[in-house]
Amino acid sequence: MSEESEGELEARLPEGESFEPPESFVEQANVTDESIYEEFEENWPDCWERAADLLDWEASYDQVLEDGDAPFYEWFADGTLNASYNCLDRHVEDGRGDEAAIEWVGEPTDETRTYTYQELLDEVQEFAAALRALGVEEDDVVTLYMPMIPELPVAMLACARIGAPHSVVFAGFSADALATRMNSADSEYLVTCDGYYRRGDPLNHKDKADDGLGSVDHGVETVVVDRLGDELEHDLGDRQRGYDELVGEHAGATVDPVTRDAEDMLFLMYTSGTTGKPKGVKHTTGGYLSYVAWTSHAVLDVKPEDTYWCSADIGWITGHSYIVYGPLALGTSTVMYEGTPDYPEKDRLWEIVDDYDVTQLYTAPTAIRAFMKWGEDYPARHDLSSLRLLGTVGEPINPRAWKWYYKHIGDESCPVVDTWWQTETGGMMITTLPGVGDMKPGSAGPPLPGVSANVVDTNGDDVEPGKAGYLTVDKPWPGMLRTLYHNDDRFIDEYWEEYSDEAAGEWVYFPEDGAKIDDDGYITVLGRVDDVINVSGHRLGTMELESAIVGVEGVAEAAVVGGDHDIKGEAVYAYAITEDGYEGDDDLRERVVEGVEDAIGPIARPEAVIFSPELPKTRSGKIMRRLLEDIANGDELGNTSTLRNPEVVDDIAGKVSDD
Ligand code: PRX
């Protein structure tokens, strides 16, 4: 057990802030040859056949990339395949039916389930048959509002099998958020559950689902998984069926995988953007699946014999791509954990790594910061020597947290891949290849082979190394979103308008992140430059938050900004002006917090609600958010002379420091 302090650790690690991939890793890595960068560049876009080759196609495609209608690109068009066949049947046909597909670990320490590939295939077929019997047809959107229980990936793959796109809504989202997404997608089917465990207590989920259904503007058939049994009784209402009973009715069913075109929608995933309405990101069958299989192979180094663990929630894109589709397409064993890292004790993750001999761990910087705070004794209690690779995703990781992870979890013998990507990109875009490139803590790394990313100024010209600019991507990639559901105009506006030269046919994707690049082409992502806050790696739109707050009786106006937070990265700071006749007191503060939880969910809970008679505004009436951020962070305040009402600033700052 190491007793080393943080300071000593930093001192021990090389000064140059660059780490070579450990030799033991390189010896066995899936990708080790540096020439892959050149090869992909010279051979672009055909290089992406290498990703498509990881899948089994029913009919092969004619063309890798069709760009005639850019930026509505098509990948592997005319090729046909089925995602569930690729994630299940083909592994069973290869004689691997008895190997573990999903290792599910419940929050209660005595509850685990292993699904072999054969068992998973059987249940997926039974549930696919059940969905069909309920009326689900090809291209119907099925909403899955479920926590981390095995029936979630079963339902995803059952949808994929019958060509019905799924739309997973994170279980922590509120009833309102569920209804908004079901209405937006015209989704007439819902799969949900009675509840799940959180830190030892059963948590009712179905009440929230029922509340949401109350605000859906069309009829819905609902399936309810009984996760909690006697711990939480629940009733089934009209047009609601129990999962077990339904699956029982279709015991032993076989359902042939439906032939899907490469460009057919595999799923929708809603994410936050600049405006108040969440965006329905559309991902396709061929390009997306090829891309997540390829990046799982090249970056996460996944091999069939591994026990790989991504600790994200399947309700977010990370779980879709790197718990379900990527790992299962490659036929590995993927771990799924229901609970939180601190239950029953703060070593739960390390206990799971130890028990299952986990080979790769992919988690978020917010979790690593919490582990650091809890201290190195927790991981030191367990044998973590099975680990071969570590990964992070979701937000920038500071070098201190990176080094802590590298040393205390990876024992300095696992490469750390800091992977930059987004819901929209489908899979990883910027990261080192762990068997090839040196790692620089705090910097994600170069763009992956075949990915063309740059850091530019507002004119779109490359910025000098070391200077901050905007991240752009000037070539398409197979995992990219194809559009925003039923909203092609918004797709262009949000992602392509800023830097493209439409007349010249040059399309440049703008992810709305700031970044800098160094002399070696390594990119450090600095965070969002739009009105999105990244709380614990989760994207929250300030407009969505503000509209929730002004929906509270007694609030006239609101502005929300992200303030620095030790563990969460950013936290929600809400500034609100009260309506005449209302006091900015604890009662109203409580109602603001509830308003946010009802509209979005507990993840969006404000860290502080500050009432003020006015918000700082420019002469043209724009709220000075930067100033509100400085106030939230306790930073020195910048120039206030351009304000129409500079006098409010000291007043607000005083209130924040009083809190
Ligand atoms: O700001 C970037 C940040 O997370 C945003 C994407 O959020 P979301 O669509 O929810 O997907 C998260 C999981 C892929 C990005 O625009 N982000 C993601 N990964 C990193 C990151 N920022 C810095 N470094 C990363 N590795």
XYZ file of C-alpha atoms and ligand atoms in Angstrom:
685
model
C 0.000 0.000 0.000
C 1.393 3.366 -0.942
C 1.382 6.199 1.547
C 2.666 8.728 -0.905
C 1.163 12.197 -0.828
C -0.002 14.034 -3.924
C 3.049 16.294 -3.903
C 5.460 13.358 -3.801
C 3.580 11.679 -6.600
C 3.927 14.702 -8.847
C 7.603 14.907 -8.018
C 8.152 11.264 -8.923
C 6.599 11.464 -12.335
C 8.708 12.687 -15.256
C 8.930 16.425 -15.670
C 8.311 16.488 -19.388
C 4.625 15.808 -18.886
C 4.809 13.114 -21.485
C 4.514 9.387 -20.880
C 5.390 6.604 -23.258
C 2.885 3.784 -23.649
C 3.929 0.987 -21.279
C 5.877 -1.700 -23.145
C 3.818 -4.537 -21.729
C 0.746 -2.891 -23.227
C 2.285 -2.188 -26.616
C 3.365 -5.818 -26.977
C -0.217 -6.973 -27.107
C -2.073 -3.879 -28.412
C -4.578 -4.096 -31.260
C -2.956 -1.123 -33.003
C 0.778 -0.504 -32.674
C 1.968 0.841 -35.980
C 2.393 4.589 -36.175
C 2.024 4.484 -39.961
C -1.730 4.114 -39.480
C -2.034 7.925 -39.386
C -0.401 8.308 -42.785
C -2.180 5.314 -44.202
C -5.596 6.732 -43.243
C -4.727 10.137 -44.623
C -3.495 8.851 -47.960
C -6.319 6.445 -48.351
C -9.202 8.654 -47.095
C -12.194 7.958 -47.154
C -11.598 4.324 -48.173
C -9.557 3.889 -44.982
C -12.909 3.585 -43.207
C -13.448 0.199 -44.817
C -11.238 -0.994 -42.027
C -13.994 -0.038 -39.564
C -16.743 -1.545 -41.701
C -14.725 -4.770 -41.964
C -15.188 -5.334 -38.242
C -18.875 -6.024 -38.966
C -20.769 -8.694 -40.864
C -22.723 -7.176 -43.743
C -25.626 -8.901 -45.449
C -25.001 -6.989 -48.651
C -21.817 -5.024 -48.990
C -21.895 -1.314 -49.762
C -21.050 0.237 -53.126
C -19.400 3.353 -51.878
C -17.688 4.250 -48.615
C -18.754 7.904 -48.581
C -21.483 9.636 -50.544
C -21.078 13.408 -50.204
C -23.323 14.679 -52.984
C -25.772 16.194 -50.518
C -23.290 17.452 -47.900
C -23.503 17.987 -45.001
C -26.083 15.191 -45.205
C -23.332 12.662 -45.732
C -24.009 8.973 -46.264
C -21.642 6.220 -45.204
C -21.512 2.704 -46.642
C -24.721 3.463 -48.520
C -26.585 0.506 -50.025
C -24.840 -1.846 -47.654
C -27.267 -3.771 -45.448
C -26.823 -5.247 -41.993
C -28.499 -5.663 -38.625
C -26.944 -4.314 -35.429
C -28.390 -7.003 -33.151
C -27.076 -9.736 -35.473
C -23.640 -8.127 -35.286
C -23.739 -7.849 -31.501
C -25.175 -11.313 -30.820
C -25.880 -13.996 -33.447
C -22.537 -13.911 -35.160
C -20.693 -14.568 -31.901
C -23.009 -17.490 -31.135
C -22.473 -18.814 -34.667
C -18.737 -18.610 -33.974
C -19.212 -21.060 -31.105
C -18.923 -18.416 -28.403
C -22.496 -18.702 -27.092
C -21.354 -19.811 -23.625
C -19.105 -16.811 -23.084
C -20.281 -13.873 -21.002
C -21.772 -10.976 -22.934
C -23.006 -8.901 -19.990
C -21.747 -9.114 -16.428
C -24.398 -7.228 -14.501
C -23.631 -6.117 -10.954
C -26.581 -4.923 -8.907
C -26.245 -2.265 -6.274
C -27.004 -4.767 -3.465
C -23.721 -6.606 -3.024
C -25.349 -10.034 -3.252
C -27.046 -9.464 -6.584
C -25.317 -10.239 -9.871
C -26.378 -11.727 -13.198
C -24.329 -13.069 -16.068
C -25.830 -13.186 -19.554
C -23.957 -15.403 -21.964
C -24.177 -14.480 -25.629
C -26.680 -17.306 -26.129
C -28.828 -16.174 -23.179
C -28.748 -12.579 -24.312
C -29.694 -13.581 -27.845
C -32.602 -15.675 -26.516
C -34.026 -12.891 -24.366
C -33.535 -10.287 -27.081
C -35.529 -12.457 -29.486
C -38.287 -13.014 -26.925
C -38.576 -9.321 -26.210
C -38.399 -8.483 -29.923
C -41.342 -10.832 -30.457
C -43.167 -9.170 -27.546
C -42.591 -5.689 -28.972
C -43.972 -6.824 -32.305
C -47.007 -8.299 -30.580
C -47.584 -4.920 -28.920
C -47.702 -3.379 -32.381
C -44.170 -2.057 -32.844
C -43.284 -1.890 -36.524
C -40.079 -1.107 -38.343
C -39.102 2.585 -37.926
C -41.394 3.182 -34.908
C -39.467 5.005 -32.176
C -39.482 3.095 -28.867
C -38.608 5.130 -25.765
C -36.596 3.374 -23.067
C -36.743 5.143 -19.694
C -34.696 2.784 -17.613
C -31.851 2.718 -15.118
C -28.838 0.378 -15.282
C -30.674 -2.931 -15.388
C -29.960 -5.667 -17.961
C -33.389 -5.272 -19.544
C -32.171 -1.923 -20.920
C -29.555 -3.382 -23.302
C -31.967 -6.263 -23.987
C -34.597 -3.732 -25.079
C -32.076 -1.746 -27.163
C -30.968 -4.849 -29.038
C -34.565 -6.082 -29.429
C -35.437 -2.733 -31.037
C -32.377 -2.971 -33.283
C -33.402 -6.497 -34.263
C -36.792 -5.410 -35.598
C -35.552 -2.114 -37.040
C -37.332 0.087 -34.495
C -35.060 2.977 -33.436
C -34.785 3.427 -29.686
C -34.694 6.681 -27.805
C -33.190 6.121 -24.370
C -34.072 8.745 -21.771
C -31.686 8.856 -18.788
C -33.529 7.495 -15.721
C -32.421 10.486 -13.637
C -34.345 12.823 -15.925
C -37.695 14.127 -14.752
C -41.219 13.253 -15.876
C -41.345 16.483 -17.889
C -38.103 15.644 -19.667
C -39.513 12.216 -20.575
C -42.731 13.721 -21.955
C -40.859 16.349 -24.005
C -38.748 13.652 -25.636
C -41.670 11.288 -26.302
C -43.689 14.092 -27.854
C -40.779 15.284 -29.947
C -40.127 11.774 -31.312
C -43.844 10.868 -31.674
C -42.952 7.792 -29.702
C -45.917 5.519 -29.000
C -44.043 2.871 -27.020
C -42.334 3.085 -23.660
C -40.288 0.526 -21.733
C -39.646 1.452 -18.116
C -39.460 -0.190 -14.671
C -40.927 -0.048 -11.178
C -37.791 1.314 -9.548
C -34.180 0.655 -8.663
C -31.742 0.924 -5.786
C -29.922 4.082 -4.813
C -27.523 3.868 -1.895
C -29.411 0.999 -0.348
C -32.924 2.344 -0.725
C -35.510 1.337 -3.294
C -36.345 4.319 -5.458
C -39.702 4.584 -7.195
C -39.274 5.161 -10.918
C -42.680 4.184 -12.251
C -44.484 7.108 -10.598
C -42.210 9.428 -12.535
C -42.836 7.522 -15.774
C -46.601 7.650 -15.159
C -46.424 11.388 -14.495
C -44.551 11.855 -17.739
C -47.089 9.749 -19.641
C -49.759 12.146 -18.359
C -48.163 14.888 -20.473
C -47.659 12.866 -23.644
C -49.978 14.115 -26.359
C -50.771 10.703 -27.885
C -51.547 7.150 -26.759
C -48.659 5.002 -25.504
C -48.203 1.257 -24.946
C -46.000 0.734 -21.899
C -43.931 -2.223 -20.703
C -42.837 -2.246 -17.055
C -39.878 -4.280 -15.811
C -40.257 -5.494 -12.232
C -36.816 -4.683 -10.844
C -37.670 -4.433 -7.158
C -40.169 -7.273 -6.610
C -41.630 -7.191 -3.097
C -39.468 -4.241 -2.114
C -41.790 -1.947 -4.037
C -45.297 -2.924 -5.065
C -46.595 -1.391 -8.253
C -49.821 -1.513 -10.244
C -50.131 -1.739 -13.974
C -52.504 0.756 -15.554
C -54.334 0.762 -18.862
C -52.135 -0.133 -21.813
C -49.369 -1.234 -19.426
C -47.891 -4.742 -19.481
C -45.386 -6.475 -17.218
C -42.075 -7.356 -18.896
C -41.792 -10.864 -17.407
C -45.293 -11.845 -18.407
C -44.840 -10.526 -21.928
C -41.492 -12.224 -22.401
C -43.010 -15.399 -20.904
C -45.703 -15.349 -23.575
C -42.962 -15.408 -26.196
C -40.661 -17.913 -24.526
C -38.371 -19.589 -27.039
C -39.389 -17.231 -29.860
C -37.007 -16.706 -32.725
C -37.115 -13.406 -34.578
C -35.018 -13.004 -37.683
C -32.932 -9.846 -37.667
C -34.508 -7.312 -40.011
C -32.380 -6.192 -42.943
C -31.493 -2.546 -42.419
C -29.839 -0.185 -44.803
C -26.560 1.247 -43.521
C -28.181 4.681 -43.398
C -31.334 3.542 -41.555
C -31.695 5.058 -38.104
C -30.401 2.872 -35.265
C -31.344 5.278 -32.495
C -32.167 8.784 -31.408
C -30.500 10.425 -28.455
C -31.636 13.740 -27.078
C -29.014 16.187 -25.885
C -28.918 19.771 -24.682
C -28.088 22.684 -26.910
C -28.214 26.425 -26.989
C -31.961 26.789 -27.207
C -34.446 25.539 -24.641
C -35.452 22.484 -26.686
C -33.348 19.319 -26.513
C -31.962 18.127 -29.842
C -32.799 14.666 -31.193
C -29.474 13.413 -32.527
C -29.949 10.750 -35.211
C -27.457 7.887 -35.503
C -27.468 5.259 -38.205
C -26.892 1.533 -38.374
C -23.832 1.076 -40.607
C -21.689 4.141 -39.971
C -22.319 4.355 -36.233
C -21.812 0.660 -35.552
C -18.634 0.519 -37.648
C -17.283 3.585 -35.881
C -17.926 2.415 -32.322
C -16.576 -1.057 -33.123
C -13.438 0.474 -34.663
C -12.773 2.896 -31.796
C -13.431 0.147 -29.212
C -10.821 -1.923 -31.047
C -8.234 0.795 -31.700
C -8.562 2.971 -28.589
C -10.025 0.767 -25.859
C -8.030 -2.213 -27.168
C -11.056 -4.467 -26.697
C -10.535 -8.174 -27.415
C -13.125 -10.934 -27.143
C -11.432 -12.472 -24.098
C -11.500 -9.207 -22.113
C -13.774 -8.180 -19.280
C -14.231 -4.580 -20.144
C -15.979 -1.984 -17.985
C -17.297 1.441 -18.830
C -18.835 2.924 -15.705
C -21.071 5.442 -17.499
C -24.861 5.205 -17.550
C -26.428 3.739 -20.691
C -28.797 6.735 -20.602
C -25.989 8.814 -22.129
C -24.132 8.359 -25.402
C -21.053 6.927 -23.668
C -23.091 3.976 -22.466
C -24.693 3.435 -25.869
C -21.382 3.401 -27.710
C -19.040 1.897 -25.151
C -21.130 -0.306 -22.861
C -23.506 -1.740 -25.433
C -22.764 -1.406 -29.145
C -18.956 -1.206 -29.428
C -18.033 -3.926 -26.916
C -20.822 -6.324 -27.960
C -20.032 -5.860 -31.657
C -16.514 -7.053 -30.804
C -17.847 -9.976 -28.754
C -16.264 -9.098 -25.438
C -17.726 -9.276 -21.912
C -19.078 -5.899 -20.872
C -19.678 -5.035 -17.220
C -22.753 -3.066 -16.203
C -23.099 -1.682 -12.671
C -26.381 -0.484 -11.221
C -25.183 1.598 -8.290
C -22.924 4.454 -7.276
C -19.158 4.240 -6.607
C -19.553 4.932 -2.886
C -22.074 2.276 -1.933
C -21.845 0.424 0.369
C -18.313 1.804 0.626
C -16.022 4.017 -1.350
C -14.125 1.034 -2.716
C -17.056 -0.486 -4.597
C -15.563 0.062 -8.038
C -12.243 -1.444 -7.015
C -14.014 -4.413 -5.498
C -15.751 -5.018 -8.838
C -12.485 -4.646 -10.782
C -10.913 -7.170 -8.423
C -13.829 -9.653 -8.440
C -14.272 -9.668 -12.207
C -10.638 -9.226 -13.223
C -11.619 -6.194 -15.242
C -9.127 -5.492 -18.028
C -10.140 -1.972 -19.160
C -11.831 0.754 -17.139
C -13.418 3.736 -18.877
C -14.784 6.442 -16.567
C -15.195 10.199 -16.160
C -12.924 12.868 -14.669
C -15.639 13.789 -12.153
C -15.435 10.255 -10.743
C -11.631 10.392 -10.675
C -11.739 13.670 -8.743
C -14.036 12.032 -6.197
C -11.696 9.002 -5.905
C -8.787 11.373 -5.317
C -10.672 13.119 -2.577
C -11.556 9.827 -0.909
C -7.889 8.837 -0.988
C -5.680 6.107 -2.350
C -6.358 3.665 0.468
C -9.618 2.557 -1.126
C -8.098 1.294 -4.374
C -5.086 0.000 -2.447
C -7.351 -2.488 -0.631
C -7.852 -4.420 -3.846
C -5.867 -6.255 -6.472
C -6.214 -4.120 -9.584
C -3.464 -5.889 -11.518
C -5.931 -7.247 -14.096
C -6.251 -3.716 -15.527
C -4.498 -3.130 -18.829
C -5.928 0.214 -19.963
C -7.669 3.205 -18.412
C -9.840 5.761 -20.143
C -11.666 8.989 -19.411
C -14.394 10.911 -21.169
C -16.884 13.705 -20.734
C -14.923 16.765 -19.674
C -11.370 18.022 -19.468
C -9.188 16.138 -16.988
C -6.638 18.185 -15.094
C -3.084 16.781 -15.041
C -3.237 16.122 -11.296
C -6.286 13.882 -11.618
C -4.761 12.199 -14.688
C -1.597 11.372 -12.782
C -3.503 10.112 -9.775
C -5.492 7.762 -12.015
C -2.341 6.623 -13.838
C -0.541 5.839 -10.615
C -3.096 4.711 -8.073
C -5.419 2.816 -10.394
C -3.105 1.866 -13.243
C 0.075 1.305 -11.215
C 1.925 3.223 -13.923
C 1.551 0.251 -16.229
C -1.699 1.089 -18.025
C -1.993 3.723 -20.730
C -4.618 6.382 -20.031
C -6.713 7.448 -23.014
C -8.359 10.849 -22.559
C -11.044 10.673 -25.231
C -12.758 13.764 -26.593
C -16.059 13.267 -28.365
C -19.768 14.130 -28.145
C -23.279 12.727 -28.456
C -23.183 14.043 -32.016
C -19.897 12.423 -33.011
C -21.158 8.951 -32.041
C -17.701 7.828 -30.975
C -14.232 9.020 -30.020
C -12.549 11.648 -32.180
C -9.491 12.971 -30.370
C -7.283 10.769 -28.202
C -3.942 9.043 -28.309
C -3.829 5.529 -29.707
C -2.704 3.720 -26.548
C -0.255 1.401 -28.287
C 1.246 4.136 -30.437
C 1.474 7.665 -29.079
C 2.931 9.275 -25.969
C 0.410 10.547 -23.440
C 0.395 14.111 -22.165
C -1.723 14.555 -19.032
C -4.430 17.152 -19.584
C -4.317 16.923 -23.366
C -6.620 14.492 -25.168
C -4.067 13.932 -27.913
C -4.053 14.105 -31.689
C -7.190 13.475 -33.760
C -7.640 9.760 -34.451
C -6.422 8.449 -37.809
C -8.870 9.570 -40.494
C -10.287 12.362 -38.305
C -9.418 15.888 -39.372
C -9.699 18.315 -36.464
C -8.223 21.809 -36.214
C -8.071 24.699 -33.774
C -9.068 27.942 -35.482
C -9.844 31.590 -34.784
C -13.186 33.265 -35.475
C -12.279 33.542 -39.171
C -11.604 29.847 -39.412
C -7.822 30.269 -39.740
C -5.547 27.956 -37.777
C -4.349 29.483 -34.518
C -0.731 29.265 -33.431
C 0.235 26.417 -31.122
C -0.451 27.271 -27.489
C -3.141 29.871 -28.212
C -6.789 29.275 -27.418
C -9.195 28.909 -30.327
C -12.194 26.917 -31.493
C -12.256 23.241 -32.315
C -13.487 22.321 -35.801
C -13.691 19.116 -37.841
C -13.347 19.553 -41.579
C -13.898 16.037 -42.864
C -16.892 13.798 -42.209
C -16.524 10.515 -40.285
C -18.711 7.382 -40.216
C -20.041 7.833 -36.647
C -21.300 11.371 -37.210
C -24.892 12.350 -36.558
C -26.874 12.467 -39.770
C -29.330 15.153 -38.742
C -31.476 16.394 -35.860
C -34.699 14.425 -35.844
C -37.311 16.122 -38.034
C -35.212 19.257 -38.104
C -32.677 19.441 -40.938
C -32.536 23.248 -40.713
C -31.513 23.238 -37.098
C -28.887 20.587 -37.921
C -27.254 22.989 -40.392
C -27.662 26.021 -38.121
C -26.238 24.384 -35.044
C -23.237 22.588 -36.464
C -22.312 23.756 -39.963
C -23.151 27.430 -40.366
C -20.302 28.922 -38.373
C -17.228 27.830 -40.344
C -18.399 26.309 -43.633
C -17.992 27.911 -47.038
C -21.176 26.665 -48.612
C -20.479 28.277 -51.991
C -17.188 26.392 -52.233
C -18.816 23.197 -50.976
C -16.514 23.151 -47.943
C -18.356 21.886 -44.916
C -16.830 22.323 -41.483
C -18.397 20.835 -38.362
C -18.337 23.036 -35.263
C -18.661 21.114 -31.973
C -18.900 24.331 -29.922
C -15.816 23.611 -27.836
C -12.799 25.795 -27.215
C -9.357 24.180 -27.602
C -5.636 24.699 -28.052
C -3.082 22.673 -29.963
C 0.625 22.161 -29.250
C 3.608 21.766 -31.538
C 3.086 18.006 -31.716
C -0.508 18.404 -32.822
C -1.927 17.395 -29.428
C -5.253 19.063 -28.694
C -6.327 20.225 -25.248
C -10.066 20.759 -25.111
C -10.952 23.746 -22.963
C -14.718 23.297 -22.669
C -17.929 24.559 -24.209
C -18.145 27.949 -25.829
C -21.951 27.896 -26.137
C -24.535 28.201 -23.390
C -24.057 24.653 -22.222
C -22.762 23.763 -18.769
C -20.900 20.516 -18.195
C -21.885 19.210 -14.751
C -20.125 15.954 -13.857
C -19.693 15.284 -17.569
C -23.394 15.859 -18.286
C -24.504 18.517 -20.695
C -27.094 20.963 -19.424
C -28.429 23.851 -21.492
C -28.629 27.160 -19.616
C -31.761 28.092 -21.567
C -33.510 24.924 -20.384
C -32.511 25.730 -16.815
C -33.580 29.355 -17.094
C -36.965 28.505 -18.525
C -37.503 26.031 -15.656
C -36.671 28.777 -13.153
C -38.858 31.487 -14.646
C -41.645 28.901 -14.634
C -41.589 29.108 -10.814
C -44.196 31.442 -9.372
C -42.514 34.529 -7.947
C -39.521 34.565 -10.346
C -39.490 37.284 -13.009
C -36.154 36.683 -14.703
C -33.265 34.274 -14.371
C -29.725 33.770 -15.611
C -27.793 30.555 -15.140
C -24.046 30.118 -15.427
C -21.507 27.406 -14.651
C -19.219 27.997 -11.704
C -16.102 25.926 -10.915
C -16.651 22.916 -8.703
C -13.994 20.617 -7.221
C -15.747 17.359 -8.010
C -18.409 18.149 -10.598
C -16.120 20.279 -12.773
C -18.867 22.832 -13.165
C -21.929 23.488 -11.021
C -25.137 25.364 -11.737
C -25.319 28.909 -10.336
C -28.747 30.474 -10.711
C -29.349 34.206 -10.433
C -32.999 35.193 -10.157
C -35.029 38.374 -9.961
C -38.194 38.127 -7.909
C -41.580 39.344 -9.076
C -43.203 42.236 -7.274
C -44.679 41.076 -4.012
C -42.319 38.078 -3.615
C -39.369 37.760 -1.269
C -36.136 36.066 -2.299
C -36.281 33.848 0.779
C -35.571 30.190 1.572
C -39.067 29.179 0.554
C -38.664 30.620 -2.945
C -35.131 29.232 -3.144
C -36.502 25.770 -2.372
C -39.203 26.162 -5.022
C -36.603 27.194 -7.610
C -34.595 24.058 -6.845
C -37.749 21.935 -7.098
C -38.691 23.658 -10.351
C -35.344 22.670 -11.873
C -35.603 19.103 -10.590
C -39.113 18.770 -12.000
C -38.201 20.163 -15.394
C -34.885 18.359 -15.851
C -33.874 16.169 -12.920
C -31.686 16.136 -9.794
C -28.468 16.334 -11.861
C -29.401 19.921 -12.729
C -29.957 20.966 -9.110
C -28.462 24.447 -8.606
C -25.480 24.723 -6.288
C -26.653 28.200 -5.311
C -29.707 30.345 -6.028
C -28.922 34.037 -5.678
C -31.752 36.573 -5.616
C -31.005 40.003 -6.851
C -33.027 43.097 -7.720
C -31.446 43.262 -11.185
C -29.055 41.284 -13.394
C -25.917 42.952 -14.760
C -26.732 44.017 -18.322
C -24.917 45.744 -21.134
C -26.348 48.961 -22.546
C -27.978 46.907 -25.287
C -29.743 44.821 -22.641
C -27.683 41.612 -22.829
C -27.006 39.806 -19.559
C -23.262 39.823 -18.812
C -22.829 36.120 -18.126
C -19.065 36.290 -17.903
C -19.432 38.615 -14.939
C -21.892 36.255 -13.283
C -19.386 33.437 -13.807
C -16.636 35.517 -12.204
C -18.928 36.191 -9.267
C -19.775 32.480 -8.916
C -16.076 31.599 -8.949
C -15.081 34.377 -6.561
C -12.723 35.653 -9.281
C -11.632 39.215 -9.604
C -14.325 41.032 -11.556
C -13.460 42.323 -14.984
C -14.359 45.687 -16.408
C -17.891 46.695 -15.422
C -17.864 50.083 -17.119
C -19.828 48.859 -20.134
C -22.739 47.919 -17.894
C -25.973 49.822 -17.819
C -26.267 49.052 -14.118
C -22.751 48.571 -12.643
C -24.067 49.175 -9.138
C -25.777 45.747 -8.996
C -22.491 43.874 -9.301
C -21.179 44.495 -5.787
C -24.591 43.756 -4.399
C -24.749 40.339 -6.114
C -21.124 39.516 -5.305
C -21.830 40.277 -1.655
C -24.757 37.871 -1.655
C -22.722 35.024 -3.162
C -19.944 35.414 -0.614
C -22.530 35.509 2.211
C -23.858 32.121 1.067
O -17.297 19.881 -24.064
C -16.952 18.589 -24.511
C -17.023 17.618 -23.351
O -18.315 17.046 -23.394
C -19.052 17.569 -24.515
C -19.935 16.491 -25.107
O -20.902 16.118 -24.182
P -21.877 14.914 -24.503
O -22.472 15.098 -25.846
O -22.803 14.787 -23.367
O -20.957 13.652 -24.595
C -20.169 13.299 -23.495
C -19.513 11.955 -23.735
C -18.900 11.771 -25.051
C -17.988 18.042 -25.456
O -18.495 19.000 -26.353
N -16.008 16.562 -23.447
C -16.211 15.270 -23.762
N -15.054 14.579 -23.673
C -14.091 15.449 -23.330
C -14.693 16.721 -23.182
N -13.972 17.817 -22.862
C -12.646 17.655 -22.665
N -12.014 16.478 -22.771
C -12.677 15.343 -23.088
N -12.031 14.187 -23.159
